[in-house]
Amino acid sequence: MNGLARTSSILPPPAGSHRRLQSVHGHDGVDLEAAQRAVADLLTALGRNPASEHLADTPKRVAHAYAEMLTPREFDLTTFPNDEGYDELVLARDIPVQSLCEHHLLPFHGVAHVGYLPGERILGLSKLARVVELFARDLQVQERLTKQVGDWLLEHLTPRGVGVVIEAEHLCMSLRGVRATGSRTVTSAMLGVLREDARTRQEFFAMAGVPR
Ligand code: ZN
């Protein structure tokens, strides 16, 4: 198989006319109609009238917004043989991250730095961003998101090492509670050589621009 680009599809085709959108995350997808009813109930519970002119379309908009935020786009994983034997880190910096915290259903957003030390195959660069999106479009905690991206790359690319750092601001921290506006949470997952070898790990953090 070496010498060929290899492509495999990551997500099932869109659910088409099915009412419940499919999920790739191993749980039920979004039921749009049930979500609309629930948003109308929430508005009522918040003391608002969901039948008022201003709010009439809000349940529908909110349901679709959540469906979009929880449904990653399909992508093909294209890998290429590492014919040149490239054995230095490959790093994509500042990949945008938008996700929803599972504790408050509020967004957290920031950037991811994702790198790997190639083995026999290398990856189309834009795919690193797609892998981040694959797991970010879910109800998440930042720690799990970071680890899932790393584990997925280790499994699908079989590189010699993987490093993932995510820096994100959580609206549940900046808008409520401690109201720590601008505070960013940093998480990292180091696998393979990046876990075992301090020098490679240092190089990753230096390239990512993350103080360590
Ligand atoms: Zn939260």
Tab-separated table of C-alpha atoms and ligand atoms in Angstrom, residues 101-106 170-173 176, ligand 1:
chain	number	residue	atom	x	y	z
A	101	CYS	CA	-19.187	22.702	28.142
A	102	GLU	CA	-21.287	19.792	29.304
A	103	HIS	CA	-21.789	21.292	32.752
A	104	HIS	CA	-23.486	24.550	31.687
A	105	LEU	CA	-24.239	24.110	27.955
A	106	LEU	CA	-22.240	27.303	27.423
A	170	HIS	CA	-14.970	29.112	29.170
A	171	LEU	CA	-18.018	31.383	29.114
A	172	CYS	CA	-19.307	29.586	32.210
A	173	MET	CA	-16.260	31.062	33.989
A	176	ARG	CA	-21.092	33.759	35.732
B	1	ZN	ZN	-19.048	25.034	32.310
